CSV table of C-alpha atoms in Angstrom, one decimal:
chain,number,residue,atom,x,y,z
X,1253,MET,CA,-0.5,2.7,-24.9
X,1254,SER,CA,0.6,3.9,-21.5
X,1255,ARG,CA,1.1,1.4,-18.6
X,1256,ALA,CA,-1.7,3.1,-16.6
X,1257,ARG,CA,-4.2,2.7,-19.5
X,1258,THR,CA,-3.2,-0.9,-20.1
X,1259,ALA,CA,-3.4,-1.7,-16.4
X,1260,ARG,CA,-6.9,0.0,-16.3
X,1261,ARG,CA,-8.1,-2.1,-19.2
X,1262,ILE,CA,-6.8,-5.3,-17.6
X,1263,ALA,CA,-8.4,-4.5,-14.2
X,1264,ALA,CA,-11.7,-3.6,-16.0
X,1265,GLY,CA,-11.6,-6.9,-17.9
X,1266,ALA,CA,-11.0,-8.8,-14.7
X,1267,ALA,CA,-13.9,-7.0,-13.0
X,1268,TYR,CA,-16.4,-7.4,-15.8
X,1269,GLY,CA,-15.4,-10.7,-17.2
X,1270,GLY,CA,-13.6,-9.6,-20.3
X,1271,GLY,CA,-11.7,-12.2,-22.2
X,1272,GLY,CA,-8.6,-10.1,-22.0
X,1273,LEU,CA,-5.4,-8.9,-23.3
X,1274,GLY,CA,-2.7,-11.3,-24.1
X,1275,LEU,CA,0.7,-10.7,-22.6
X,1276,VAL,CA,2.3,-10.0,-25.9
X,1277,GLY,CA,1.3,-9.5,-29.5
X,1278,ALA,CA,0.7,-12.7,-31.6
X,1279,ALA,CA,3.7,-12.0,-33.8
X,1280,ALA,CA,6.0,-12.3,-30.8
X,1281,VAL,CA,4.5,-15.4,-29.3
X,1282,GLY,CA,6.9,-17.9,-31.1
X,1283,LEU,CA,9.9,-15.9,-30.1
X,1284,VAL,CA,8.7,-15.5,-26.5
X,1285,VAL,CA,8.0,-19.2,-26.1
X,1286,ALA,CA,11.4,-20.2,-27.5
X,1287,GLU,CA,13.2,-17.7,-25.3
X,1288,MET,CA,11.2,-18.6,-22.2
X,1289,GLN,CA,12.0,-22.3,-22.7
X,1290,PHE,CA,15.7,-21.4,-22.8
X,1291,ALA,CA,15.4,-19.3,-19.7
X,1292,ARG,CA,13.6,-22.1,-17.8
X,1293,ARG,CA,16.4,-24.5,-18.7
X,1294,ALA,CA,19.0,-21.9,-17.6
X,1295,VAL,CA,17.2,-21.5,-14.3
X,1296,GLY,CA,16.7,-25.2,-13.7
X,1297,SER,CA,16.7,-24.7,-10.0
X,1298,GLY,CA,16.4,-28.3,-8.6
X,1299,LEU,CA,16.1,-26.6,-5.2
X,1300,PRO,CA,14.7,-28.6,-2.2
X,1301,GLU,CA,11.3,-27.7,-0.9
X,1302,PRO,CA,11.3,-24.6,1.4
X,1303,PRO,CA,11.4,-25.2,5.1
X,1304,ARG,CA,8.3,-25.0,7.1
X,1305,ALA,CA,8.1,-21.9,9.2
X,1306,ASP,CA,4.7,-22.1,10.8
X,1307,GLY,CA,4.6,-21.4,14.5
X,1308,LEU,CA,4.8,-18.7,17.2
X,1309,TYR,CA,7.2,-15.8,16.9
X,1310,GLY,CA,8.0,-13.3,19.7
X,1311,SER,CA,7.2,-15.6,22.5
X,1312,GLU,CA,9.2,-13.3,24.8
X,1313,PHE,CA,6.2,-11.0,24.6
X,1314,GLY,CA,3.8,-13.6,26.2
X,1315,GLY,CA,2.4,-17.0,25.4
X,1316,PRO,CA,-0.6,-17.8,23.3
X,1317,GLU,CA,-2.8,-18.2,26.4
X,1318,GLN,CA,-2.3,-14.5,27.5
X,1319,SER,CA,-4.8,-11.8,26.6
X,1320,PRO,CA,-5.2,-10.4,23.9
X,1321,GLY,CA,-3.4,-13.4,22.5
X,1322,PRO,CA,-1.1,-13.5,19.5
X,1323,LEU,CA,-1.6,-11.7,16.2
X,1324,ARG,CA,-2.4,-14.1,13.4
X,1325,LEU,CA,-0.4,-13.7,10.2
X,1326,GLY,CA,-1.2,-15.7,7.0
X,1327,MET,CA,1.2,-16.0,4.1
X,1328,LEU,CA,0.0,-16.9,0.6
X,1329,GLY,CA,1.5,-17.1,-2.9
X,1330,ASP,CA,4.2,-18.8,-4.8
X,1331,SER,CA,7.8,-19.9,-4.3
X,1332,THR,CA,8.9,-16.4,-3.2
X,1333,ALA,CA,6.3,-16.4,-0.5
X,1334,ALA,CA,7.2,-19.9,0.4
X,1335,GLY,CA,10.9,-19.0,0.8
X,1336,LEU,CA,12.3,-21.4,-1.8
X,1337,GLY,CA,16.1,-21.4,-1.9
X,1338,VAL,CA,16.8,-21.0,1.9
X,1339,ARG,CA,17.7,-23.8,4.3
X,1340,ARG,CA,16.4,-22.6,7.6
X,1341,ALA,CA,12.8,-21.7,8.5
X,1342,ARG,CA,13.9,-18.4,10.1
X,1343,GLN,CA,15.3,-17.2,6.8
X,1344,THR,CA,12.0,-17.4,4.9
X,1345,PRO,CA,10.3,-14.1,4.3
X,1346,ALA,CA,7.2,-15.1,6.3
X,1347,ALA,CA,9.3,-15.9,9.3
X,1348,LEU,CA,11.2,-12.6,9.0
X,1349,MET,CA,7.9,-10.7,8.7
X,1350,ALA,CA,6.4,-12.5,11.7
X,1351,SER,CA,9.5,-11.7,13.8
X,1352,GLY,CA,9.4,-8.1,12.7
X,1353,LEU,CA,5.7,-7.7,13.3
X,1354,ALA,CA,6.1,-9.3,16.8
X,1355,ALA,CA,8.9,-6.8,17.6
X,1356,VAL,CA,6.9,-3.7,16.4
X,1357,ALA,CA,3.7,-4.9,18.1
X,1358,GLU,CA,5.5,-6.2,21.2
X,1359,ARG,CA,3.1,-9.1,21.0
X,1360,PRO,CA,3.6,-12.7,19.8
X,1361,VAL,CA,2.6,-13.6,16.2
X,1362,GLU,CA,1.2,-16.9,15.1
X,1363,LEU,CA,2.3,-17.6,11.5
X,1364,ARG,CA,0.7,-19.9,9.1
X,1365,ASN,CA,2.2,-20.1,5.6
X,1366,VAL,CA,0.2,-21.9,2.9
X,1367,ALA,CA,2.2,-20.6,-0.1
X,1368,LEU,CA,3.2,-23.2,-2.7
X,1369,SER,CA,6.3,-23.2,-4.9
X,1370,GLY,CA,5.2,-22.9,-8.6
X,1371,ALA,CA,1.8,-21.6,-7.7
X,1372,MET,CA,-0.2,-19.4,-10.1
X,1373,SER,CA,-3.1,-17.2,-9.1
X,1374,ASP,CA,-5.5,-20.1,-9.7
X,1375,ASP,CA,-4.1,-21.7,-6.6
X,1376,LEU,CA,-5.1,-18.8,-4.4
X,1377,ASP,CA,-8.6,-20.1,-3.9
X,1378,ARG,CA,-7.2,-23.3,-2.4
X,1379,GLN,CA,-4.8,-21.4,-0.2
X,1380,VAL,CA,-7.5,-19.1,1.1
X,1381,GLY,CA,-9.6,-22.1,1.9
X,1382,LEU,CA,-6.7,-23.5,4.0
X,1383,LEU,CA,-6.7,-20.4,6.1
X,1384,LEU,CA,-10.4,-19.9,6.4
X,1385,ASP,CA,-12.0,-23.3,6.4
X,1386,GLY,CA,-11.4,-24.7,9.8
X,1387,PRO,CA,-12.0,-24.1,13.5
X,1388,SER,CA,-9.3,-21.5,13.9
X,1389,PRO,CA,-10.1,-17.8,13.6
X,1390,PRO,CA,-9.2,-16.1,10.4
X,1391,PRO,CA,-5.8,-14.3,10.2
X,1392,ASP,CA,-5.6,-10.7,11.5
X,1393,VAL,CA,-3.6,-9.9,8.4
X,1394,CYS,CA,-2.4,-11.8,5.3
X,1395,VAL,CA,0.4,-11.2,2.9
X,1396,ILE,CA,0.1,-12.4,-0.7
X,1397,MET,CA,3.0,-12.6,-3.1
X,1398,ILE,CA,2.0,-13.8,-6.6
X,1399,GLY,CA,2.2,-13.1,-10.3
X,1400,ALA,CA,5.6,-14.3,-11.6
X,1401,ASN,CA,4.4,-17.7,-12.6
X,1402,ASP,CA,1.3,-16.1,-14.2
X,1403,VAL,CA,3.6,-14.2,-16.6
X,1404,THR,CA,6.1,-17.1,-17.4
X,1405,ARG,CA,3.2,-19.5,-18.0
X,1406,ARG,CA,1.2,-16.9,-20.0
X,1407,MET,CA,-1.9,-16.8,-18.0
X,1408,PRO,CA,-4.2,-14.0,-19.4
X,1409,PRO,CA,-3.6,-11.0,-17.2
X,1410,THR,CA,-7.4,-10.4,-16.8
X,1411,GLN,CA,-7.8,-13.9,-15.4
X,1412,SER,CA,-4.8,-13.4,-13.1
X,1413,VAL,CA,-6.2,-10.3,-11.6
X,1414,ARG,CA,-9.7,-11.8,-11.4
X,1415,LEU,CA,-8.3,-14.7,-9.4
X,1416,LEU,CA,-6.3,-12.4,-7.1
X,1417,THR,CA,-9.2,-10.1,-6.4
X,1418,SER,CA,-11.4,-13.0,-5.7
X,1419,ALA,CA,-9.0,-14.3,-3.0
X,1420,VAL,CA,-8.6,-10.8,-1.5
X,1421,ARG,CA,-12.4,-10.4,-1.4
X,1422,ARG,CA,-12.8,-13.7,0.6
X,1423,LEU,CA,-10.1,-12.7,3.1
X,1424,ARG,CA,-11.5,-9.2,3.5
X,1425,MET,CA,-15.0,-10.5,4.1
X,1426,ALA,CA,-13.6,-12.8,6.7
X,1427,GLY,CA,-12.2,-9.8,8.5
X,1428,SER,CA,-8.5,-10.0,7.5
X,1429,GLU,CA,-6.4,-7.1,6.5
X,1430,VAL,CA,-4.5,-7.8,3.2
X,1431,VAL,CA,-1.1,-6.7,1.8
X,1432,VAL,CA,-0.3,-7.8,-1.7
X,1433,GLY,CA,3.3,-7.9,-2.9
X,1434,THR,CA,2.7,-7.3,-6.7
X,1435,CYS,CA,4.3,-9.2,-9.5
X,1436,PRO,CA,8.1,-8.7,-9.6
X,1437,ASP,CA,9.9,-7.2,-12.6
X,1438,LEU,CA,11.0,-10.4,-14.4
X,1439,GLY,CA,13.2,-8.3,-16.7
X,1440,THR,CA,15.9,-8.3,-14.0
X,1441,ILE,CA,16.5,-12.1,-13.9
X,1442,GLU,CA,19.9,-12.9,-15.2
X,1443,PRO,CA,19.1,-16.1,-17.3
X,1444,VAL,CA,16.5,-14.0,-19.2
X,1445,TYR,CA,17.9,-12.5,-22.4
X,1446,GLN,CA,16.7,-10.0,-25.0
X,1447,PRO,CA,14.2,-9.6,-26.5
X,1448,LEU,CA,12.4,-11.6,-23.7
X,1449,ARG,CA,13.9,-9.4,-21.1
X,1450,TRP,CA,12.2,-6.3,-22.5
X,1451,LEU,CA,8.9,-8.1,-22.9
X,1452,ALA,CA,9.1,-9.7,-19.5
X,1453,ARG,CA,9.7,-6.3,-17.9
X,1454,ARG,CA,6.8,-4.8,-19.8
X,1455,VAL,CA,4.2,-7.4,-19.1
X,1456,SER,CA,5.2,-8.0,-15.4
X,1457,ARG,CA,4.9,-4.3,-14.7
X,1458,GLN,CA,1.6,-4.1,-16.4
X,1459,LEU,CA,0.3,-7.0,-14.4
X,1460,ALA,CA,1.7,-5.4,-11.2
X,1461,ALA,CA,-0.2,-2.2,-11.9
X,1462,ALA,CA,-3.4,-4.1,-12.7
X,1463,GLN,CA,-3.1,-6.1,-9.5
X,1464,THR,CA,-2.9,-2.8,-7.6
X,1465,ILE,CA,-6.0,-1.3,-9.3
X,1466,GLY,CA,-7.9,-4.5,-8.5
X,1467,VAL,CA,-7.1,-5.1,-4.9
X,1468,VAL,CA,-6.9,-1.5,-3.6
X,1469,ALA,CA,-10.6,-1.1,-4.5
X,1470,LEU,CA,-11.3,-3.9,-2.0
X,1471,GLY,CA,-9.4,-2.2,0.9
X,1472,ALA,CA,-6.1,-4.0,0.5
X,1473,ARG,CA,-2.7,-2.4,0.2
X,1474,THR,CA,0.0,-3.2,-2.2
X,1475,VAL,CA,3.8,-3.1,-2.1
X,1476,SER,CA,5.7,-3.1,-5.4
X,1477,MET,CA,8.2,-5.9,-5.7
X,1478,GLY,CA,9.6,-4.2,-8.7
X,1479,ASP,CA,13.1,-5.3,-9.6
X,1480,LEU,CA,13.0,-7.6,-6.5
X,1481,LEU,CA,13.2,-4.6,-4.3
X,1482,GLY,CA,15.6,-2.1,-5.2
X,1483,PRO,CA,19.2,-1.1,-5.9
X,1484,GLU,CA,20.5,-3.7,-3.5
X,1485,PHE,CA,19.7,-6.4,-6.1
X,1486,ALA,CA,21.1,-4.5,-9.0
X,1487,ALA,CA,24.3,-3.7,-7.0
X,1488,ASN,CA,24.9,-7.2,-5.5
X,1489,PRO,CA,23.0,-9.8,-7.6
X,1490,ARG,CA,25.4,-12.6,-6.6
X,1491,GLU,CA,24.5,-12.0,-2.9
X,1492,MET,CA,20.9,-11.2,-3.3
X,1493,PHE,CA,20.0,-14.0,-5.6
X,1494,GLY,CA,20.2,-17.7,-4.7
X,1495,PRO,CA,22.2,-20.4,-6.6
X,1496,ASP,CA,19.6,-20.6,-9.4
X,1497,SER,CA,20.0,-16.8,-10.2
X,1498,TYR,CA,16.2,-16.6,-10.0
X,1499,HIS,CA,15.0,-16.9,-6.5
X,1500,PRO,CA,16.4,-14.6,-3.7
X,1501,SER,CA,19.1,-15.7,-1.3
X,1502,ALA,CA,18.6,-15.4,2.5
X,1503,GLU,CA,19.9,-11.9,2.3
X,1504,GLY,CA,17.6,-11.1,-0.7
X,1505,TYR,CA,14.6,-12.4,1.2
X,1506,ALA,CA,15.6,-10.2,4.2
X,1507,THR,CA,15.7,-7.2,1.9
X,1508,ALA,CA,12.2,-8.1,0.6
X,1509,ALA,CA,10.8,-8.6,4.1
X,1510,MET,CA,12.2,-5.2,5.1
X,1511,ALA,CA,10.3,-3.5,2.4
X,1512,VAL,CA,7.0,-5.2,3.1
X,1513,LEU,CA,7.2,-4.9,6.9
X,1514,PRO,CA,6.3,-1.2,7.2
X,1515,THR,CA,3.1,-1.7,5.2
X,1516,LEU,CA,2.3,-4.9,7.1
X,1517,CYS,CA,2.5,-3.0,10.4
X,1518,ALA,CA,0.7,0.1,9.1
X,1519,THR,CA,-2.3,-1.9,8.0
X,1520,LEU,CA,-2.7,-2.9,11.7
X,1521,GLY,CA,-2.1,0.6,12.9
X,1522,LEU,CA,1.3,-0.3,14.4
X,1523,TRP,CA,3.7,1.8,12.3
X,1524,PRO,CA,4.8,5.1,13.7
X,1525,GLU,CA,4.3,6.8,10.4
X,1526,SER,CA,0.7,7.7,9.6
X,1527,ASP,CA,-1.1,7.5,6.3
X,1528,ARG,CA,-0.6,11.2,5.7
X,1529,LEU,CA,1.6,12.3,2.8
X,1530,ASP,CA,5.3,13.2,3.3
X,1531,VAL,CA,6.3,15.3,0.3
X,1532,SER,CA,9.9,15.1,1.3
X,1533,ARG,CA,9.8,11.5,0.2
X,1534,ASP,CA,7.9,12.2,-3.0
X,1535,GLU,CA,4.6,10.8,-1.7
X,1536,ASP,CA,1.5,11.8,-3.5
X,1537,MET,CA,-2.3,11.4,-3.8
X,1538,LEU,CA,-3.1,10.2,-7.3
X,1539,PRO,CA,-5.8,8.6,-9.3
X,1540,VAL,CA,-5.5,4.8,-8.8
X,1541,ALA,CA,-4.3,3.9,-12.3
X,1542,LYS,CA,-1.6,6.5,-12.3
X,1543,ALA,CA,-0.4,5.6,-8.8
X,1544,ALA,CA,-0.4,1.9,-9.8
X,1545,SER,CA,1.7,2.6,-12.8
X,1546,ALA,CA,4.2,4.6,-10.8
X,1547,ALA,CA,4.4,2.0,-8.1
X,1548,ALA,CA,5.1,-0.8,-10.6
X,1549,GLY,CA,8.2,1.1,-11.8
X,1550,GLN,CA,9.6,1.8,-8.3
X,1551,ALA,CA,10.2,-1.1,-6.0
X,1552,GLY,CA,9.1,-0.9,-2.4
X,1553,THR,CA,6.3,1.7,-3.2
X,1554,GLU,CA,3.0,1.3,-1.2
X,1555,VAL,CA,-0.4,2.1,-2.6
X,1556,THR,CA,-3.3,2.4,-0.3
X,1557,ALA,CA,-6.9,3.7,-0.7
X,1558,ALA,CA,-7.6,7.3,0.3
X,1559,ARG,CA,-11.1,8.5,-0.9
X,1560,GLY,CA,-13.0,7.7,-4.0
X,1561,PRO,CA,-10.8,7.0,-7.0
X,1562,TRP,CA,-7.8,8.6,-5.2
X,1563,VAL,CA,-5.1,6.6,-3.5
X,1564,LEU,CA,-1.9,7.4,-1.6
X,1565,LEU,CA,1.4,6.6,-3.1
X,1566,LYS,CA,3.8,6.1,-0.1
X,1567,HIS,CA,7.5,5.4,0.4
X,1568,ARG,CA,7.7,4.3,4.0
X,1569,ARG,CA,11.0,4.2,5.8
X,1570,ARG,CA,12.4,0.7,6.0
X,1571,ARG,CA,13.8,-0.7,9.2
X,1572,ARG,CA,16.0,-3.6,9.8
X,1573,VAL,CA,14.0,-6.8,10.4
X,1574,PRO,CA,14.9,-8.1,13.9
X,1575,ALA,CA,17.0,-11.2,13.7
X,1576,THR,CA,15.4,-14.4,14.9
X,1577,ASP,CA,17.3,-16.2,17.6
X,1578,PRO,CA,18.4,-19.5,16.2
X,1579,ALA,CA,18.2,-21.0,19.7
X,1580,GLN,CA,14.6,-20.1,20.1
X,1581,PRO,CA,12.3,-22.9,18.7
X,1582,VAL,CA,9.3,-22.2,16.6
X,1583,VAL,CA,6.3,-23.5,18.4
X,1584,PRO,CA,4.2,-25.6,16.1
């Protein structure tokens, strides 16, 4: 069965309450469990909790009291969204995106990161509540990075997509724009060996495609995490991965943030490139399942709704994320 058809079935099961498709066939379960346990022991991160990066970025563009006030950015998801593996708050992907968004918008950005290391999609409801249930206004835009733990802990993909779409729906109803970084390609992780590597790649890409189908229908945009964002990781795994060979290094997180930033800015109408197609970069308008499948196999690809069942498949130009000044404090 093609990836597009499988993703369509998963998304349909999520939407209509189907029990769902398992990640692998029953005959392979014992082998997958044994291999996954070995991979987990090999990863064995033992990393400290990621640094807190909440606060105000781009204060040089004005204080929070000035009109129209700062943009509000919310970050949700798992350890990758939290920035596990780096030592400084400014090295986390959320801080890098906040700095980049402030530079593009020429406006301060107030960041709140509620991502949790080890989180699966069933934690998104709690995370959304932290952002919405309180006196503060909802975020202008949210970034969600989730899915890897759903695969490694064998959450049924229909359940995973259902939980993600529920979170996106709540955020959209609150008035927030949403960008989802889809499930990364777990077949690229060094401690993962064959045959688990092939199975991990297959199921993580299927989940990524199904995530896209589910959330684009709600008005969100997706960016494919793919093989943790491109040839840089394949060419320099020792630099792009952290000490556990599983989570990105500071340079890896910067690469990831660079790939998400154009879509993050575009969803607020701040990116110089429009939502029109650029055929010189192999952009296209496709049925959602076909676009989702194509995006899952090519890191950094954006999928955004167009009209009806058709969506845009875009490859926006990356720009260097502005470096944060280590001397500039983050305002809590």
